[in-house]
PDB file of C-alpha atoms in Angstrom:
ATOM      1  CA  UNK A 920      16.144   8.812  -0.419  1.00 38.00           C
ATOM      2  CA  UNK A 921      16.935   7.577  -3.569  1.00 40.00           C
ATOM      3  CA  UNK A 922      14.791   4.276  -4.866  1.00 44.00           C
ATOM      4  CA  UNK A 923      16.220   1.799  -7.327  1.00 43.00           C
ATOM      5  CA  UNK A 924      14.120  -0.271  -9.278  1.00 43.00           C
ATOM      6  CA  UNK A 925      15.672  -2.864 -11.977  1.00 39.00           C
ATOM      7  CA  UNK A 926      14.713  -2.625 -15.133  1.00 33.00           C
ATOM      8  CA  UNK A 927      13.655  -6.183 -15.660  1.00 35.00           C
ATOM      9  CA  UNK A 928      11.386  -5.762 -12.723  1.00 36.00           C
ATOM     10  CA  UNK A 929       9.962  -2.287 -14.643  1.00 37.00           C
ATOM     11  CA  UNK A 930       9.010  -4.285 -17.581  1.00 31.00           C
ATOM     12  CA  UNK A 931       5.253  -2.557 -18.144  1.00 34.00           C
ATOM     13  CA  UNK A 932       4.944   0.723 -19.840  1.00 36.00           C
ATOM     14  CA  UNK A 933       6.089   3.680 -17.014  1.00 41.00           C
ATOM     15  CA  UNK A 934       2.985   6.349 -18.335  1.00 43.00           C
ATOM     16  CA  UNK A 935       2.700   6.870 -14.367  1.00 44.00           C
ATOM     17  CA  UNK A 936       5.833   8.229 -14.700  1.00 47.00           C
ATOM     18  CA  UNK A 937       5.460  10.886 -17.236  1.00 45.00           C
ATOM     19  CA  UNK A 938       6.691  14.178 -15.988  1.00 43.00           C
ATOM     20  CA  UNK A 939       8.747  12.071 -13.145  1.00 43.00           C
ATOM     21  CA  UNK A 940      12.133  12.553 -13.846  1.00 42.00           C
ATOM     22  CA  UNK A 941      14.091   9.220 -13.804  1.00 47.00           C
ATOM     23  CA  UNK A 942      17.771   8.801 -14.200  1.00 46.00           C
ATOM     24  CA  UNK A 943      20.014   5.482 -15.098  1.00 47.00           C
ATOM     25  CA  UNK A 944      22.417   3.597 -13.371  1.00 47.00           C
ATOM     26  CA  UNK A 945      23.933   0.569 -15.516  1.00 50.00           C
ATOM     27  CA  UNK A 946      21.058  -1.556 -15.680  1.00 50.00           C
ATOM     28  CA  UNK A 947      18.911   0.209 -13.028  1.00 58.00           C
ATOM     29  CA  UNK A 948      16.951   3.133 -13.152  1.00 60.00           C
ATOM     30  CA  UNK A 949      15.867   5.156  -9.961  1.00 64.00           C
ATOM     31  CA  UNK A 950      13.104   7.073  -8.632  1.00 71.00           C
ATOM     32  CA  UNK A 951      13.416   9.641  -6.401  1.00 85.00           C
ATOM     33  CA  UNK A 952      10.835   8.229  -4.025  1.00 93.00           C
ATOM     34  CA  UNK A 953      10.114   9.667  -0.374  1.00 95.00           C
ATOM     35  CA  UNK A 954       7.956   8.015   2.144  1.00 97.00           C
ATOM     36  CA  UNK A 955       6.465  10.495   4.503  1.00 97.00           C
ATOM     37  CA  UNK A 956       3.292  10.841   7.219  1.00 97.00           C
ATOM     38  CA  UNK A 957       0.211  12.074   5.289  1.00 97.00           C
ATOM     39  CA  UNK A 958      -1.635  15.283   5.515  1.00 96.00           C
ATOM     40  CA  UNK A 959      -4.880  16.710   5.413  1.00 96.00           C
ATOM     41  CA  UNK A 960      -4.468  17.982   2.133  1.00 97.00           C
ATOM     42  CA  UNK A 961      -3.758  14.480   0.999  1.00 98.00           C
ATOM     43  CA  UNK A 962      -6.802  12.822   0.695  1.00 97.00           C
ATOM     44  CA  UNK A 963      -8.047  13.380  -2.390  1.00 98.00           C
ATOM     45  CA  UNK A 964      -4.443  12.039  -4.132  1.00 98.00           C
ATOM     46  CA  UNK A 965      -5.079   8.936  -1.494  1.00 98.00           C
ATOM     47  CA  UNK A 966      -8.218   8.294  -2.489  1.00 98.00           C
ATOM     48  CA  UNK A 967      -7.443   8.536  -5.962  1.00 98.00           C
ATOM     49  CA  UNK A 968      -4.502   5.874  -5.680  1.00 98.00           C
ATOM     50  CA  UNK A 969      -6.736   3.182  -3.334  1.00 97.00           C
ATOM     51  CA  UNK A 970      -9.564   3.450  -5.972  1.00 96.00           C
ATOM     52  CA  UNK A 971      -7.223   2.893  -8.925  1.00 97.00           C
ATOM     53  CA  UNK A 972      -5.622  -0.291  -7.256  1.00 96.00           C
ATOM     54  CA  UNK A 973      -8.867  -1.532  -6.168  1.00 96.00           C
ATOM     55  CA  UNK A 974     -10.780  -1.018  -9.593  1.00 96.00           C
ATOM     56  CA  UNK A 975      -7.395  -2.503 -11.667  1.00 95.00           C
ATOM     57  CA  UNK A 976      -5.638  -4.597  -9.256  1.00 95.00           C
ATOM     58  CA  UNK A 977      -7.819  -6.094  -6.671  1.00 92.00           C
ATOM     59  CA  UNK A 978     -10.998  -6.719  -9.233  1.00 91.00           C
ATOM     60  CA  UNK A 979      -9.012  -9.698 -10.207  1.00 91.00           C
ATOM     61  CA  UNK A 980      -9.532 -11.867  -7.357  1.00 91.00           C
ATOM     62  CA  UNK A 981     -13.366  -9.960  -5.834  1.00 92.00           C
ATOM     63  CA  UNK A 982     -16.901  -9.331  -7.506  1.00 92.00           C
ATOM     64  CA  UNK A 983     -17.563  -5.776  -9.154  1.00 93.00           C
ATOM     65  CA  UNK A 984     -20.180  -5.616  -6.008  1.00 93.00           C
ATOM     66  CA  UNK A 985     -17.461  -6.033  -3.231  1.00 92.00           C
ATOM     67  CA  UNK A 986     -15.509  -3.585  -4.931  1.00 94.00           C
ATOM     68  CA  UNK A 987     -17.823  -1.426  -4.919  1.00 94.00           C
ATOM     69  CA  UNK A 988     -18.673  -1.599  -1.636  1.00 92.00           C
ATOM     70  CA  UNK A 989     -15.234  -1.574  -0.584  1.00 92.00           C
ATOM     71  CA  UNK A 990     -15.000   1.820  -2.686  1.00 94.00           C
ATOM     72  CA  UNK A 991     -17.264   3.578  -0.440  1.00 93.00           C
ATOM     73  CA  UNK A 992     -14.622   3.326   2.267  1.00 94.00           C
ATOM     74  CA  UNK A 993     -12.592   5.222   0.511  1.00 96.00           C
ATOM     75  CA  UNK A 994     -13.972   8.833  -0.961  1.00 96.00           C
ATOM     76  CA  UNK A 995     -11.856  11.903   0.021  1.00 97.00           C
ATOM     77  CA  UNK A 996     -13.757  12.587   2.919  1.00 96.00           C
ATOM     78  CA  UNK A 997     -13.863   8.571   4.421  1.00 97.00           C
ATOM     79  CA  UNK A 998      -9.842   8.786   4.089  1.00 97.00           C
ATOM     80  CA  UNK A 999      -9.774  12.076   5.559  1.00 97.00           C
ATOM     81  CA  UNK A1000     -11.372  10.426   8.397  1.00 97.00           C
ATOM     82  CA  UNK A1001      -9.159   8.007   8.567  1.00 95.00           C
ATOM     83  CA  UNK A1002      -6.320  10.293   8.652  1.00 96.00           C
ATOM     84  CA  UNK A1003      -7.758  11.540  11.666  1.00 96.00           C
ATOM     85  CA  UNK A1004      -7.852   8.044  13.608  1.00 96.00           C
ATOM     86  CA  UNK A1005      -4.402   6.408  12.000  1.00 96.00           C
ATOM     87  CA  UNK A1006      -1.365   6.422  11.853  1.00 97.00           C
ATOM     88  CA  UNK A1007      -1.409   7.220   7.520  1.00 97.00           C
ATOM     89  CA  UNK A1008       1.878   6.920   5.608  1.00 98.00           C
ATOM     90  CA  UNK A1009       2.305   8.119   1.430  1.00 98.00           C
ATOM     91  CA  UNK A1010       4.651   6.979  -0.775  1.00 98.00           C
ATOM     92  CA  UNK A1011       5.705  10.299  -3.216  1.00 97.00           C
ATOM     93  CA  UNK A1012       7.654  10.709  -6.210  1.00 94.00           C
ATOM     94  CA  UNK A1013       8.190  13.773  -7.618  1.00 90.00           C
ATOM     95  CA  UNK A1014       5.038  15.606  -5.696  1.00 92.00           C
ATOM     96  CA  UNK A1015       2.857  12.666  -6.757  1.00 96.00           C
ATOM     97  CA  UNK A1016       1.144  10.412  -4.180  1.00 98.00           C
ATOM     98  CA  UNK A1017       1.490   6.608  -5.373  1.00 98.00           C
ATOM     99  CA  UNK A1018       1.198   4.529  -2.657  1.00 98.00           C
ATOM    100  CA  UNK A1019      -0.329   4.659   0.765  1.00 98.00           C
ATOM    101  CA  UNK A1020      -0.473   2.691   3.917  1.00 98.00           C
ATOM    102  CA  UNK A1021      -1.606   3.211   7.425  1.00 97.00           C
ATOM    103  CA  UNK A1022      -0.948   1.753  11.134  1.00 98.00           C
ATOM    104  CA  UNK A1023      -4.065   1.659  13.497  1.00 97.00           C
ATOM    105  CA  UNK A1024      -2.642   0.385  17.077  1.00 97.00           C
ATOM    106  CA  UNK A1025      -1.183  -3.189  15.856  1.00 97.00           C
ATOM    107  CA  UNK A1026      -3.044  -3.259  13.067  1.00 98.00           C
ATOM    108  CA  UNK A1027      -1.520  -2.759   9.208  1.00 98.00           C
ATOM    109  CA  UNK A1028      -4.083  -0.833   6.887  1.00 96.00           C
ATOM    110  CA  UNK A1029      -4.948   0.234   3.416  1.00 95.00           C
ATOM    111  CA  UNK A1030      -1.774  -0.641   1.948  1.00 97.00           C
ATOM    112  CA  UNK A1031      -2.269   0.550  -1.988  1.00 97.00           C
ATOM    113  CA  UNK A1032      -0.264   1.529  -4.711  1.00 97.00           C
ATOM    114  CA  UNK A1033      -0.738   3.161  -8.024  1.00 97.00           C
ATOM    115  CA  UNK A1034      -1.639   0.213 -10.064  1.00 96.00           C
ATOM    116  CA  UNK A1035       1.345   1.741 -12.794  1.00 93.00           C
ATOM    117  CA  UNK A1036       3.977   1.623 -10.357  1.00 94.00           C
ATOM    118  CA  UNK A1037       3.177  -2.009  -8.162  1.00 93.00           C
ATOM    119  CA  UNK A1038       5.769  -4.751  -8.200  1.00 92.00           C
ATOM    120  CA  UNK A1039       8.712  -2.016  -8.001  1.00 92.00           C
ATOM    121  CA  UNK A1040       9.417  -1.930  -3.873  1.00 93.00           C
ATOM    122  CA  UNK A1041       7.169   1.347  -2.745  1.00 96.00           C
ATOM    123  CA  UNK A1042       4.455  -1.394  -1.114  1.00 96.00           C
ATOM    124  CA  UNK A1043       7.531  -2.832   0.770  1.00 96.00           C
ATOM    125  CA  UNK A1044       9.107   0.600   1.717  1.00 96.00           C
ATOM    126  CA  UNK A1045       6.030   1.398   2.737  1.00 98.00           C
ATOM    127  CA  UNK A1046       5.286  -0.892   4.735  1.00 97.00           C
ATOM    128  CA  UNK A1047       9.137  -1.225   6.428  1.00 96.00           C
ATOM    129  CA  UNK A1048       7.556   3.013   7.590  1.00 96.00           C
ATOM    130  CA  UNK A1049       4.950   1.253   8.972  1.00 97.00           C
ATOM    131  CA  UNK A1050       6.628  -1.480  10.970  1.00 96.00           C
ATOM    132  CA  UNK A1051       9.389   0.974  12.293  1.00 95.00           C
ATOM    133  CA  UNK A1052       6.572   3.373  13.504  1.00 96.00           C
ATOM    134  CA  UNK A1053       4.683   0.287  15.282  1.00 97.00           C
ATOM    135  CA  UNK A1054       7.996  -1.358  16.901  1.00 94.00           C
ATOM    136  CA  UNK A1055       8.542   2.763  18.455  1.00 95.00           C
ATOM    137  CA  UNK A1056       5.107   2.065  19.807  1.00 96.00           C
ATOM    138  CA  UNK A1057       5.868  -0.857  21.291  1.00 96.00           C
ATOM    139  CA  UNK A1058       3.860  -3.318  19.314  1.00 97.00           C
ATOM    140  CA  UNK A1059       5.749  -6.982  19.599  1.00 96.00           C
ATOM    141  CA  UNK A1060       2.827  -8.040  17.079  1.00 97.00           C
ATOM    142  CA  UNK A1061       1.518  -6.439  14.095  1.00 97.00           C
ATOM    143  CA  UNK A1062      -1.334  -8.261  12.588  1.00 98.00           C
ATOM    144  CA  UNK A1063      -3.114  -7.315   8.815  1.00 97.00           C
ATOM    145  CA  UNK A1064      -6.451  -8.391   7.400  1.00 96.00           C
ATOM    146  CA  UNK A1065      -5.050  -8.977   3.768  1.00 96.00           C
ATOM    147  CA  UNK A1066      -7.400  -9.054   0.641  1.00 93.00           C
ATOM    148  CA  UNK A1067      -7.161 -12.146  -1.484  1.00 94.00           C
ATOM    149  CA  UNK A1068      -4.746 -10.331  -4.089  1.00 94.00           C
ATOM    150  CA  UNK A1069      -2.616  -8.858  -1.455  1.00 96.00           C
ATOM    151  CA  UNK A1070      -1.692 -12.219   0.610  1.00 96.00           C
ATOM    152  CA  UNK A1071       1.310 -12.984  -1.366  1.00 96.00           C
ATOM    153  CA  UNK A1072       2.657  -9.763  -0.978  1.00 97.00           C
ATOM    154  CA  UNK A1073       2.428 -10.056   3.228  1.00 97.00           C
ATOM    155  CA  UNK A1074       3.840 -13.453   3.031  1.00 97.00           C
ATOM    156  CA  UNK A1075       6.811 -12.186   0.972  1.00 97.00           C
ATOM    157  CA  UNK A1076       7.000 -10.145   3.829  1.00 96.00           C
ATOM    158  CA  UNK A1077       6.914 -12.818   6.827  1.00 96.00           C
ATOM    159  CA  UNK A1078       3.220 -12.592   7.989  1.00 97.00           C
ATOM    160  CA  UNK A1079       1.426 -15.717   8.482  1.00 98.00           C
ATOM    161  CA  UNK A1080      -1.885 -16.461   7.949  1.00 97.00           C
ATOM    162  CA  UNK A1081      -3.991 -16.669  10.897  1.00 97.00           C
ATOM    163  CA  UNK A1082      -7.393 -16.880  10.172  1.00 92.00           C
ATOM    164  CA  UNK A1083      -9.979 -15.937   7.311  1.00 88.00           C
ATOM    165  CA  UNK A1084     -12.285 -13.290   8.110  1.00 89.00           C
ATOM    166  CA  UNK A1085     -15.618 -13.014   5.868  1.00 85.00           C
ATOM    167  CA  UNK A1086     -18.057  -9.604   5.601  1.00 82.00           C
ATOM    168  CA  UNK A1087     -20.620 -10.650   3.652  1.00 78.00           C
ATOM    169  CA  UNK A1088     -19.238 -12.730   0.631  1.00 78.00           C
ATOM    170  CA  UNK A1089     -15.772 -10.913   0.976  1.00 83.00           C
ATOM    171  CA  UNK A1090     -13.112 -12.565   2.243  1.00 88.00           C
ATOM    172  CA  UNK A1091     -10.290 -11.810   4.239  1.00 90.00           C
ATOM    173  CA  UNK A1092      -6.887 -13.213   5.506  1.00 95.00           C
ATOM    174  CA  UNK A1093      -6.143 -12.037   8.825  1.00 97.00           C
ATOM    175  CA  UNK A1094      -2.283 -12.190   9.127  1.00 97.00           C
ATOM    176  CA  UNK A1095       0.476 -11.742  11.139  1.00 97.00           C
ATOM    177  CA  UNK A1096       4.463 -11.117  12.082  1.00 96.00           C
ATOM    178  CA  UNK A1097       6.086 -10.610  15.621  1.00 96.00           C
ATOM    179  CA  UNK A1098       8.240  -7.489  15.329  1.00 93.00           C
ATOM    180  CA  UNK A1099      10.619  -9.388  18.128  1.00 86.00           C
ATOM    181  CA  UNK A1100      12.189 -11.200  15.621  1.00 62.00           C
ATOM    182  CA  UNK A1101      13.804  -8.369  13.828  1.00 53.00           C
TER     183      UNK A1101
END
């Protein structure tokens, strides 16, 4: 599939993209970008891209100790695990993992992308894989505990906030959508 991203959308510098191969059309340029189930032989490249967006992206809005602690989740062999229980999508361009996201029963998980390459689509394609896979399971509700930096994003996306949900001193939304209304 072919990805289009508009350039006034793609305003920060694109070094993610070096050795990507890009091409223009008019005002748009596009990124060959493939969404596809992970592998094994992924986590590493998974790991890598939730530890970038949680170090750059979602230190913004929780303490260096949550994120730290929330790191520990997510080492090579803790997503490989993961792998193993879920349902675990990747966003790839060019070879390159840069976004990730997982279904456990009706349950929306670890949503991250490359902190170069968010605000361009490949959280929302990612997460349209996601809610195709649970509506063929037969889920009429999917529900996500969001982090604080991630809300907006869900409610872009029609989930409602249900509930916060607290470990410790981190908080989390707990959200949802019914899939019946597509």
């Amino acid at each position: 599939m072919v990805f289009v991203v508009d350039r006034q959308t793609a305003c920060r510098p694109l070094s993610a993209l070096q050795g990507i191969r890009t091409s223009r059309l008019g005002s748009k340029v596009t990124l060959e970008l493939t969404i596809r189930r992970a592998n094994e032989d992924d986590a590493e490249a998974v790991s890598r891209v939730i530890l970038a967006a949680l170090r750059e992206t979602n230190a913004k809005d929780y303490s260096q100790d949550i994120i730290a602690r929330v790191e520990k989740s997510f080492s090579p062999s803790a997503v490989l695990a993961l792998m193993r229980r879920r349902r675990v999508s990747v966003a790839v361009v060019r070879d390159r993992i840069v976004g990730t996201a997982s279904l456990d029963g009706s349950t929306v998980r670890s949503v991250f992308v490359d902190p170069e390459l968010q605000r361009r689509g490949i959280g929302q394609r990612l997460m349209a894989e996601v809610e195709e896979a649970a509506h063929a399971d037969g889920v009429t509700v999917l529900a996500v505990p969001s982090s604080v930096t991630a809300e907006p994003f869900y409610a872009k996306l029609g989930f409602k906030a249900v509930r916060d949900s607290y470990h410790g001193d981190e908080r989390t939304i707990i959200m949802e959508r019914s899939l019946e209304e597509q």
